[in-house]
């Protein structure tokens, strides 16, 4: 059995590729290395370097796999442009990378008779929701081109499933952190963990944006899940789809519990052994006070539950950040 992992040279995709290999599923990766790194692709997976914006390239990958006797039977589609803030300045780029690419992928899958897909969606489809706990029934209301393209990706896949025999689900990630191997770190220049680690590595005070939110300690509350747990959800979903068991169109990969930015900072000081006092800056416009998601539906249907503690997330992320040196620029 061989699955295609698009974006498999990226932070989450390389963890998904590792989890598939560990489950005995062969992996071919498509990645244009726009933000990923060839060195993140695990040994044992084949890297096909190219862009999903090129439909003919995707056809070629499916053809090469079939000719080699390893036809692709399913796809995890993680490739995409993920910076919500930047997407406001570059909407056409974001739509091309996230929507045009997904259309091309679905066309190529149909042509090659590949009929299962697990799609990387995002909490961004909910926007600045007032819901105390986000469930899959919470109204979607994306607030950036990025969030819109993720919702459109879900719709494209669901619509294609009506028209064809496509088996599918979309996994909505919240705050993905940690590393299952020190070789792979989160290289995002915008996420909290790399930002704090970059500050600590530079001997600077990490920043908290706003401490007057209506939360217990005034700082934003988020739902953090270890990337290894996120990767495990993909394996579980793929195995269900391979077995012909239908899944819901979307699942939240949430832990159901929230952690504040100040709590994260306190734990980071304890885990890293670096005492620091965060610098409090004004709140950033558009940052919701609290986003915490229920993962009950994923628990029910794919037997998924996050297994790692916050300290494990921080310790593994810190180890990977130190192994990588200073985080990469965007
Ligand atoms: N990191 C998070 O917390 C988070 C949260 C919600 C959703 N997501 C989604 O998860 C997916 C993976 O995120 P990540 O954090 O690993 O990001 P990442 O940037 O590390 O990985 C994305 C990968 O896709 C590749 N890529 C981008 N456009 C491509 C294209 N047109 N053709 C081929 N390859 C292309 C990049 O080179 C990179 O390796 C993304 O779709 C993102 O939107 C991530």
mmCIF file of C-alpha atoms and ligand atoms in Angstrom:
data_model
loop_
_atom_site.group_PDB
_atom_site.id
_atom_site.type_symbol
_atom_site.label_atom_id
_atom_site.label_comp_id
_atom_site.label_asym_id
_atom_site.label_seq_id
_atom_site.Cartn_x
_atom_site.Cartn_y
_atom_site.Cartn_z
ATOM 1 C CA UNK A 1 0.000 0.000 0.000
ATOM 2 C CA UNK A 2 1.402 3.405 -0.972
ATOM 3 C CA UNK A 3 0.073 6.824 0.047
ATOM 4 C CA UNK A 4 1.055 10.171 -1.410
ATOM 5 C CA UNK A 5 1.856 12.799 1.228
ATOM 6 C CA UNK A 6 1.789 16.274 -0.321
ATOM 7 C CA UNK A 7 3.822 18.732 1.733
ATOM 8 C CA UNK A 8 5.754 15.819 3.223
ATOM 9 C CA UNK A 9 8.922 17.914 3.483
ATOM 10 C CA UNK A 10 7.147 20.335 5.816
ATOM 11 C CA UNK A 11 6.873 20.368 9.589
ATOM 12 C CA UNK A 12 3.639 18.377 9.954
ATOM 13 C CA UNK A 13 3.904 16.463 6.667
ATOM 14 C CA UNK A 14 7.267 14.949 7.542
ATOM 15 C CA UNK A 15 5.769 13.706 10.812
ATOM 16 C CA UNK A 16 2.819 12.247 8.893
ATOM 17 C CA UNK A 17 5.226 10.526 6.483
ATOM 18 C CA UNK A 18 7.117 9.019 9.435
ATOM 19 C CA UNK A 19 3.887 7.823 11.057
ATOM 20 C CA UNK A 20 2.741 6.155 7.821
ATOM 21 C CA UNK A 21 6.077 4.385 7.385
ATOM 22 C CA UNK A 22 5.920 3.213 11.000
ATOM 23 C CA UNK A 23 2.443 1.814 10.284
ATOM 24 C CA UNK A 24 3.808 -0.169 7.340
ATOM 25 C CA UNK A 25 2.395 2.113 4.625
ATOM 26 C CA UNK A 26 4.803 3.138 1.847
ATOM 27 C CA UNK A 27 5.090 6.870 1.225
ATOM 28 C CA UNK A 28 5.809 9.072 -1.777
ATOM 29 C CA UNK A 29 6.119 12.792 -1.052
ATOM 30 C CA UNK A 30 5.311 15.675 -3.383
ATOM 31 C CA UNK A 31 6.846 18.915 -2.185
ATOM 32 C CA UNK A 32 8.099 22.029 -3.978
ATOM 33 C CA UNK A 33 10.355 22.875 -0.987
ATOM 34 C CA UNK A 34 8.902 26.398 -0.862
ATOM 35 C CA UNK A 35 8.854 26.174 2.924
ATOM 36 C CA UNK A 36 9.800 22.539 3.456
ATOM 37 C CA UNK A 37 13.245 20.992 3.548
ATOM 38 C CA UNK A 38 14.392 17.891 1.653
ATOM 39 C CA UNK A 39 16.193 16.813 4.831
ATOM 40 C CA UNK A 40 12.849 16.592 6.665
ATOM 41 C CA UNK A 41 11.642 13.776 4.365
ATOM 42 C CA UNK A 42 12.255 10.543 6.255
ATOM 43 C CA UNK A 43 14.500 7.787 4.958
ATOM 44 C CA UNK A 44 12.308 5.234 3.229
ATOM 45 C CA UNK A 45 9.987 7.805 1.633
ATOM 46 C CA UNK A 46 10.460 8.907 -1.985
ATOM 47 C CA UNK A 47 10.641 12.679 -2.583
ATOM 48 C CA UNK A 48 9.193 13.934 -5.866
ATOM 49 C CA UNK A 49 10.179 17.606 -5.942
ATOM 50 C CA UNK A 50 7.669 19.755 -7.798
ATOM 51 C CA UNK A 51 4.561 21.862 -7.435
ATOM 52 C CA UNK A 52 0.906 20.855 -7.277
ATOM 53 C CA UNK A 53 0.200 23.947 -9.358
ATOM 54 C CA UNK A 54 1.559 21.857 -12.274
ATOM 55 C CA UNK A 55 -1.134 19.268 -13.025
ATOM 56 C CA UNK A 56 1.136 17.343 -15.438
ATOM 57 C CA UNK A 57 3.734 16.902 -12.693
ATOM 58 C CA UNK A 58 1.164 15.220 -10.417
ATOM 59 C CA UNK A 59 0.080 12.925 -13.282
ATOM 60 C CA UNK A 60 3.731 11.967 -13.757
ATOM 61 C CA UNK A 61 4.126 11.018 -10.081
ATOM 62 C CA UNK A 62 1.054 8.759 -10.194
ATOM 63 C CA UNK A 63 2.291 7.215 -13.474
ATOM 64 C CA UNK A 64 5.799 6.557 -12.134
ATOM 65 C CA UNK A 65 4.415 4.932 -8.994
ATOM 66 C CA UNK A 66 2.092 2.677 -11.014
ATOM 67 C CA UNK A 67 4.850 1.737 -13.464
ATOM 68 C CA UNK A 68 7.107 0.778 -10.538
ATOM 69 C CA UNK A 69 4.411 -1.529 -9.184
ATOM 70 C CA UNK A 70 3.549 0.748 -6.263
ATOM 71 C CA UNK A 71 0.350 2.519 -7.327
ATOM 72 C CA UNK A 72 -0.840 5.244 -4.997
ATOM 73 C CA UNK A 73 -4.062 4.249 -3.218
ATOM 74 C CA UNK A 74 -4.619 7.356 -1.130
ATOM 75 C CA UNK A 75 -3.431 10.908 -0.511
ATOM 76 C CA UNK A 76 -2.778 13.030 2.560
ATOM 77 C CA UNK A 77 -2.931 16.597 1.263
ATOM 78 C CA UNK A 78 -0.906 18.864 3.540
ATOM 79 C CA UNK A 79 0.863 21.059 0.986
ATOM 80 C CA UNK A 80 -0.195 24.651 1.157
ATOM 81 C CA UNK A 81 0.574 28.208 2.122
ATOM 82 C CA UNK A 82 -0.283 28.571 5.807
ATOM 83 C CA UNK A 83 0.361 32.139 6.919
ATOM 84 C CA UNK A 84 -3.036 33.708 7.604
ATOM 85 C CA UNK A 85 -1.659 37.210 8.182
ATOM 86 C CA UNK A 86 0.446 37.231 5.022
ATOM 87 C CA UNK A 87 -2.456 35.771 3.030
ATOM 88 C CA UNK A 88 -4.282 39.092 3.482
ATOM 89 C CA UNK A 89 -1.463 40.766 1.507
ATOM 90 C CA UNK A 90 -1.075 37.905 -0.995
ATOM 91 C CA UNK A 91 -4.586 36.531 -1.607
ATOM 92 C CA UNK A 92 -3.960 35.412 -5.196
ATOM 93 C CA UNK A 93 -0.794 33.577 -4.204
ATOM 94 C CA UNK A 94 -2.644 31.886 -1.351
ATOM 95 C CA UNK A 95 -5.565 30.874 -3.591
ATOM 96 C CA UNK A 96 -3.191 29.496 -6.211
ATOM 97 C CA UNK A 97 -1.202 27.431 -3.715
ATOM 98 C CA UNK A 98 -4.212 26.204 -1.758
ATOM 99 C CA UNK A 99 -7.162 26.095 -4.175
ATOM 100 C CA UNK A 100 -5.718 25.737 -7.686
ATOM 101 C CA UNK A 101 -3.327 23.114 -6.318
ATOM 102 C CA UNK A 102 -6.179 21.174 -4.710
ATOM 103 C CA UNK A 103 -8.220 21.234 -7.929
ATOM 104 C CA UNK A 104 -5.185 19.896 -9.819
ATOM 105 C CA UNK A 105 -4.632 17.193 -7.241
ATOM 106 C CA UNK A 106 -8.276 16.061 -7.354
ATOM 107 C CA UNK A 107 -8.226 16.002 -11.175
ATOM 108 C CA UNK A 108 -5.042 13.942 -11.200
ATOM 109 C CA UNK A 109 -6.455 11.586 -8.551
ATOM 110 C CA UNK A 110 -9.606 11.039 -10.610
ATOM 111 C CA UNK A 111 -7.562 10.376 -13.747
ATOM 112 C CA UNK A 112 -5.363 7.865 -11.885
ATOM 113 C CA UNK A 113 -8.262 6.224 -10.009
ATOM 114 C CA UNK A 114 -6.941 7.260 -6.591
ATOM 115 C CA UNK A 115 -10.027 7.361 -4.413
ATOM 116 C CA UNK A 116 -9.109 8.289 -0.830
ATOM 117 C CA UNK A 117 -7.971 11.620 0.593
ATOM 118 C CA UNK A 118 -7.266 13.077 4.038
ATOM 119 C CA UNK A 119 -7.068 16.878 3.880
ATOM 120 C CA UNK A 120 -5.227 19.267 6.230
ATOM 121 C CA UNK A 121 -7.742 21.829 7.299
ATOM 122 C CA UNK A 122 -7.481 24.375 10.042
ATOM 123 C CA UNK A 123 -9.087 26.093 13.008
ATOM 124 C CA UNK A 124 -8.962 29.140 10.714
ATOM 125 C CA UNK A 125 -12.211 27.936 9.085
ATOM 126 C CA UNK A 126 -14.022 28.995 12.296
ATOM 127 C CA UNK A 127 -12.548 32.506 12.386
ATOM 128 C CA UNK A 128 -12.979 34.549 15.557
ATOM 129 C CA UNK A 129 -15.726 32.341 16.940
ATOM 130 C CA UNK A 130 -17.489 33.180 20.219
ATOM 131 C CA UNK A 131 -17.994 29.432 20.897
ATOM 132 C CA UNK A 132 -16.638 28.307 24.281
ATOM 133 C CA UNK A 133 -15.797 24.901 22.806
ATOM 134 C CA UNK A 134 -15.483 24.621 19.053
ATOM 135 C CA UNK A 135 -17.234 21.558 17.680
ATOM 136 C CA UNK A 136 -17.659 20.550 14.047
ATOM 137 C CA UNK A 137 -21.170 22.048 14.258
ATOM 138 C CA UNK A 138 -19.776 25.479 15.161
ATOM 139 C CA UNK A 139 -20.475 27.875 12.292
ATOM 140 C CA UNK A 140 -17.555 28.356 9.909
ATOM 141 C CA UNK A 141 -16.608 31.973 9.364
ATOM 142 C CA UNK A 142 -13.033 32.319 8.085
ATOM 143 C CA UNK A 143 -11.505 35.765 8.454
ATOM 144 C CA UNK A 144 -8.509 35.564 6.119
ATOM 145 C CA UNK A 145 -7.875 34.381 2.578
ATOM 146 C CA UNK A 146 -5.966 31.517 4.187
ATOM 147 C CA UNK A 147 -8.991 30.390 6.219
ATOM 148 C CA UNK A 148 -11.209 30.777 3.157
ATOM 149 C CA UNK A 149 -8.943 28.572 1.051
ATOM 150 C CA UNK A 150 -9.004 25.857 3.714
ATOM 151 C CA UNK A 151 -12.809 25.883 3.751
ATOM 152 C CA UNK A 152 -12.890 25.884 -0.054
ATOM 153 C CA UNK A 153 -10.526 22.897 -0.004
ATOM 154 C CA UNK A 154 -12.995 21.023 2.204
ATOM 155 C CA UNK A 155 -15.863 21.948 -0.132
ATOM 156 C CA UNK A 156 -13.932 20.913 -3.267
ATOM 157 C CA UNK A 157 -13.231 17.505 -1.772
ATOM 158 C CA UNK A 158 -16.796 16.985 -0.496
ATOM 159 C CA UNK A 159 -18.253 18.034 -3.862
ATOM 160 C CA UNK A 160 -15.893 15.744 -5.760
ATOM 161 C CA UNK A 161 -16.960 12.904 -3.442
ATOM 162 C CA UNK A 162 -20.587 13.436 -4.459
ATOM 163 C CA UNK A 163 -19.645 13.211 -8.118
ATOM 164 C CA UNK A 164 -17.187 10.309 -7.843
ATOM 165 C CA UNK A 165 -16.345 7.416 -5.545
ATOM 166 C CA UNK A 166 -13.892 9.550 -3.530
ATOM 167 C CA UNK A 167 -13.605 8.584 0.158
ATOM 168 C CA UNK A 168 -12.493 11.514 2.231
ATOM 169 C CA UNK A 169 -12.193 13.487 5.418
ATOM 170 C CA UNK A 170 -10.719 16.804 6.496
ATOM 171 C CA UNK A 171 -8.809 17.154 9.753
ATOM 172 C CA UNK A 172 -9.010 20.616 11.298
ATOM 173 C CA UNK A 173 -5.811 21.309 13.260
ATOM 174 C CA UNK A 174 -5.581 23.832 16.048
ATOM 175 C CA UNK A 175 -2.148 24.705 17.524
ATOM 176 C CA UNK A 176 0.278 22.024 16.397
ATOM 177 C CA UNK A 177 3.519 21.994 18.400
ATOM 178 C CA UNK A 178 6.369 19.738 19.476
ATOM 179 C CA UNK A 179 8.522 17.322 17.522
ATOM 180 C CA UNK A 180 8.580 13.534 17.391
ATOM 181 C CA UNK A 181 12.197 13.663 16.253
ATOM 182 C CA UNK A 182 14.783 16.392 16.860
ATOM 183 C CA UNK A 183 15.558 16.367 13.114
ATOM 184 C CA UNK A 184 12.269 18.145 12.367
ATOM 185 C CA UNK A 185 11.308 21.457 13.939
ATOM 186 C CA UNK A 186 8.518 23.964 13.393
ATOM 187 C CA UNK A 187 10.200 26.585 11.198
ATOM 188 C CA UNK A 188 7.277 29.012 11.147
ATOM 189 C CA UNK A 189 8.305 32.606 11.829
ATOM 190 C CA UNK A 190 4.807 33.387 13.159
ATOM 191 C CA UNK A 191 3.928 30.583 15.615
ATOM 192 C CA UNK A 192 4.282 31.065 19.386
ATOM 193 C CA UNK A 193 6.732 28.238 20.097
ATOM 194 C CA UNK A 194 9.357 29.169 17.461
ATOM 195 C CA UNK A 195 8.982 32.856 18.379
ATOM 196 C CA UNK A 196 9.686 32.191 22.071
ATOM 197 C CA UNK A 197 12.589 29.855 21.286
ATOM 198 C CA UNK A 198 14.081 32.364 18.854
ATOM 199 C CA UNK A 199 13.933 35.040 21.566
ATOM 200 C CA UNK A 200 15.509 32.737 24.158
ATOM 201 C CA UNK A 201 18.261 31.709 21.736
ATOM 202 C CA UNK A 202 18.965 35.404 21.081
ATOM 203 C CA UNK A 203 18.990 36.211 24.815
ATOM 204 C CA UNK A 204 15.855 38.372 24.464
ATOM 205 C CA UNK A 205 12.585 38.480 26.399
ATOM 206 C CA UNK A 206 9.734 36.557 24.723
ATOM 207 C CA UNK A 207 6.688 38.717 24.002
ATOM 208 C CA UNK A 208 3.102 38.399 25.164
ATOM 209 C CA UNK A 209 0.624 40.284 22.996
ATOM 210 C CA UNK A 210 -2.058 41.527 25.364
ATOM 211 C CA UNK A 211 -2.808 40.589 28.984
ATOM 212 C CA UNK A 212 -6.252 42.124 29.430
ATOM 213 C CA UNK A 213 -8.316 39.492 27.584
ATOM 214 C CA UNK A 214 -11.370 38.068 29.415
ATOM 215 C CA UNK A 215 -9.436 34.929 30.380
ATOM 216 C CA UNK A 216 -8.272 33.781 33.848
ATOM 217 C CA UNK A 217 -4.824 35.407 33.564
ATOM 218 C CA UNK A 218 -5.666 37.938 30.852
ATOM 219 C CA UNK A 219 -3.622 36.281 28.082
ATOM 220 C CA UNK A 220 -4.973 34.368 25.073
ATOM 221 C CA UNK A 221 -6.001 30.744 25.575
ATOM 222 C CA UNK A 222 -5.309 28.162 22.858
ATOM 223 C CA UNK A 223 -5.587 24.419 22.293
ATOM 224 C CA UNK A 224 -2.148 22.813 21.819
ATOM 225 C CA UNK A 225 -1.676 19.327 20.353
ATOM 226 C CA UNK A 226 1.607 17.467 19.851
ATOM 227 C CA UNK A 227 2.474 16.951 16.181
ATOM 228 C CA UNK A 228 2.944 13.200 16.787
ATOM 229 C CA UNK A 229 -0.692 13.014 17.923
ATOM 230 C CA UNK A 230 -1.766 14.966 14.838
ATOM 231 C CA UNK A 231 0.217 12.561 12.647
ATOM 232 C CA UNK A 232 -1.379 9.552 14.356
ATOM 233 C CA UNK A 233 -4.834 10.898 13.488
ATOM 234 C CA UNK A 234 -3.896 10.806 9.787
ATOM 235 C CA UNK A 235 -2.850 7.183 9.972
ATOM 236 C CA UNK A 236 -6.074 6.257 11.769
ATOM 237 C CA UNK A 237 -8.195 8.158 9.223
ATOM 238 C CA UNK A 238 -6.329 6.645 6.262
ATOM 239 C CA UNK A 239 -6.766 3.132 7.633
ATOM 240 C CA UNK A 240 -10.528 3.691 8.014
ATOM 241 C CA UNK A 241 -10.805 5.015 4.468
ATOM 242 C CA UNK A 242 -8.705 2.132 3.114
ATOM 243 C CA UNK A 243 -11.060 -0.288 4.895
ATOM 244 C CA UNK A 244 -14.061 1.370 3.221
ATOM 245 C CA UNK A 245 -15.386 2.787 6.493
ATOM 246 C CA UNK A 246 -17.013 6.153 5.802
ATOM 247 C CA UNK A 247 -15.889 9.115 7.862
ATOM 248 C CA UNK A 248 -17.446 12.474 8.593
ATOM 249 C CA UNK A 249 -16.416 15.298 6.243
ATOM 250 C CA UNK A 250 -14.496 17.051 9.036
ATOM 251 C CA UNK A 251 -12.942 16.374 12.433
ATOM 252 C CA UNK A 252 -11.450 18.785 14.949
ATOM 253 C CA UNK A 253 -8.093 17.617 16.255
ATOM 254 C CA UNK A 254 -8.578 19.442 19.549
ATOM 255 C CA UNK A 255 -7.650 18.390 23.070
ATOM 256 C CA UNK A 256 -10.636 20.014 24.755
ATOM 257 C CA UNK A 257 -8.423 21.939 27.139
ATOM 258 C CA UNK A 258 -6.962 25.387 26.818
ATOM 259 C CA UNK A 259 -3.621 26.778 27.940
ATOM 260 C CA UNK A 260 -2.880 30.486 28.236
ATOM 261 C CA UNK A 261 0.139 32.180 26.698
ATOM 262 C CA UNK A 262 1.366 33.059 30.188
ATOM 263 C CA UNK A 263 1.035 29.437 31.301
ATOM 264 C CA UNK A 264 3.044 28.393 28.236
ATOM 265 C CA UNK A 265 5.770 30.887 29.139
ATOM 266 C CA UNK A 266 5.915 29.616 32.724
ATOM 267 C CA UNK A 267 6.203 26.010 31.540
ATOM 268 C CA UNK A 268 8.834 26.985 28.970
ATOM 269 C CA UNK A 269 10.979 28.606 31.650
ATOM 270 C CA UNK A 270 10.701 25.454 33.777
ATOM 271 C CA UNK A 271 11.392 23.012 30.932
ATOM 272 C CA UNK A 272 14.243 24.955 29.315
ATOM 273 C CA UNK A 273 15.784 25.977 32.625
ATOM 274 C CA UNK A 274 15.999 29.565 31.359
ATOM 275 C CA UNK A 275 14.451 32.040 33.789
ATOM 276 C CA UNK A 276 12.815 34.944 31.960
ATOM 277 C CA UNK A 277 10.177 37.612 32.364
ATOM 278 C CA UNK A 278 8.030 38.000 29.243
ATOM 279 C CA UNK A 279 7.593 41.469 27.796
ATOM 280 C CA UNK A 280 3.898 42.409 27.600
ATOM 281 C CA UNK A 281 2.966 44.332 24.450
ATOM 282 C CA UNK A 282 -0.436 45.610 23.282
ATOM 283 C CA UNK A 283 -2.904 43.014 21.998
ATOM 284 C CA UNK A 284 -2.788 42.327 18.252
ATOM 285 C CA UNK A 285 -5.974 43.160 16.363
ATOM 286 C CA UNK A 286 -8.003 40.084 15.439
ATOM 287 C CA UNK A 287 -6.508 37.706 18.030
ATOM 288 C CA UNK A 288 -9.440 35.837 19.637
ATOM 289 C CA UNK A 289 -9.341 35.545 23.440
ATOM 290 C CA UNK A 290 -9.896 31.794 23.495
ATOM 291 C CA UNK A 291 -9.976 28.929 20.995
ATOM 292 C CA UNK A 292 -10.442 25.464 22.439
ATOM 293 C CA UNK A 293 -11.826 22.557 20.437
ATOM 294 C CA UNK A 294 -13.630 19.356 21.226
ATOM 295 C CA UNK A 295 -11.997 16.244 19.766
ATOM 296 C CA UNK A 296 -14.940 14.018 20.735
ATOM 297 C CA UNK A 297 -15.963 13.247 17.167
ATOM 298 C CA UNK A 298 -12.428 12.141 16.257
ATOM 299 C CA UNK A 299 -12.349 9.993 19.398
ATOM 300 C CA UNK A 300 -15.648 8.364 18.438
ATOM 301 C CA UNK A 301 -14.878 7.622 14.777
ATOM 302 C CA UNK A 302 -11.124 7.147 14.486
ATOM 303 C CA UNK A 303 -10.268 6.300 18.092
ATOM 304 C CA UNK A 304 -8.097 9.388 18.377
ATOM 305 C CA UNK A 305 -7.047 11.148 21.550
ATOM 306 C CA UNK A 306 -4.028 13.352 22.146
ATOM 307 C CA UNK A 307 -1.491 11.500 24.282
ATOM 308 C CA UNK A 308 1.276 14.023 24.965
ATOM 309 C CA UNK A 309 1.486 16.456 27.879
ATOM 310 C CA UNK A 310 2.286 20.138 27.554
ATOM 311 C CA UNK A 311 5.738 19.566 29.063
ATOM 312 C CA UNK A 312 6.413 16.870 26.440
ATOM 313 C CA UNK A 313 5.353 19.288 23.709
ATOM 314 C CA UNK A 314 7.653 22.002 25.036
ATOM 315 C CA UNK A 315 10.626 19.725 25.758
ATOM 316 C CA UNK A 316 10.533 18.070 22.331
ATOM 317 C CA UNK A 317 10.060 21.388 20.521
ATOM 318 C CA UNK A 318 12.945 22.954 22.454
ATOM 319 C CA UNK A 319 15.224 20.009 21.655
ATOM 320 C CA UNK A 320 14.387 20.265 17.941
ATOM 321 C CA UNK A 321 14.807 24.059 17.942
ATOM 322 C CA UNK A 322 18.255 23.736 19.518
ATOM 323 C CA UNK A 323 19.210 21.010 17.034
ATOM 324 C CA UNK A 324 18.171 23.323 14.170
ATOM 325 C CA UNK A 325 19.987 26.389 15.531
ATOM 326 C CA UNK A 326 18.154 29.650 14.942
ATOM 327 C CA UNK A 327 14.705 29.267 13.334
ATOM 328 C CA UNK A 328 14.620 29.917 9.590
ATOM 329 C CA UNK A 329 13.145 33.123 8.170
ATOM 330 C CA UNK A 330 9.886 32.831 6.143
HETATM 331 N N1 LIG B 1 1.211 24.316 11.728
HETATM 332 C C1 LIG B 1 -0.029 24.445 12.195
HETATM 333 O O1 LIG B 1 -0.221 24.720 13.404
HETATM 334 C C2 LIG B 1 -1.219 24.244 11.268
HETATM 335 C C3 LIG B 1 -2.501 24.507 11.767
HETATM 336 C C4 LIG B 1 -3.605 24.289 10.929
HETATM 337 C C5 LIG B 1 -3.420 23.815 9.642
HETATM 338 N N2 LIG B 1 -2.160 23.592 9.168
HETATM 339 C C6 LIG B 1 -2.012 23.084 7.787
HETATM 340 O O2 LIG B 1 -1.170 21.962 7.789
HETATM 341 C C7 LIG B 1 -0.454 21.876 6.564
HETATM 342 C C8 LIG B 1 1.028 21.674 6.872
HETATM 343 O O3 LIG B 1 1.461 22.752 7.709
HETATM 344 P P1 LIG B 1 2.954 22.859 8.245
HETATM 345 O O4 LIG B 1 2.892 23.574 9.536
HETATM 346 O O5 LIG B 1 3.632 21.558 8.157
HETATM 347 O O6 LIG B 1 3.543 23.877 7.164
HETATM 348 P P2 LIG B 1 4.871 23.799 6.269
HETATM 349 O O7 LIG B 1 4.975 25.103 5.576
HETATM 350 O O8 LIG B 1 6.014 23.321 7.096
HETATM 351 O O9 LIG B 1 4.492 22.642 5.229
HETATM 352 C C9 LIG B 1 3.856 22.866 4.002
HETATM 353 C C10 LIG B 1 4.640 22.102 2.949
HETATM 354 O O10 LIG B 1 3.966 22.204 1.686
HETATM 355 C C11 LIG B 1 4.935 22.494 0.692
HETATM 356 N N3 LIG B 1 4.210 23.186 -0.380
HETATM 357 C C12 LIG B 1 3.580 24.377 -0.303
HETATM 358 N N4 LIG B 1 2.985 24.673 -1.466
HETATM 359 C C13 LIG B 1 3.227 23.628 -2.302
HETATM 360 C C14 LIG B 1 2.862 23.329 -3.648
HETATM 361 N N5 LIG B 1 2.116 24.180 -4.386
HETATM 362 N N6 LIG B 1 3.284 22.164 -4.201
HETATM 363 C C15 LIG B 1 4.039 21.293 -3.477
HETATM 364 N N7 LIG B 1 4.406 21.524 -2.206
HETATM 365 C C16 LIG B 1 4.011 22.678 -1.621
HETATM 366 C C17 LIG B 1 5.987 23.309 1.392
HETATM 367 O O11 LIG B 1 7.249 23.321 0.761
HETATM 368 C C18 LIG B 1 6.038 22.645 2.768
HETATM 369 O O12 LIG B 1 6.962 21.566 2.792
HETATM 370 C C19 LIG B 1 -0.746 23.156 5.797
HETATM 371 O O13 LIG B 1 -1.710 22.870 4.809
HETATM 372 C C20 LIG B 1 -1.328 24.086 6.861
HETATM 373 O O14 LIG B 1 -2.255 24.983 6.305
HETATM 374 C C21 LIG B 1 -1.054 23.786 9.955
#
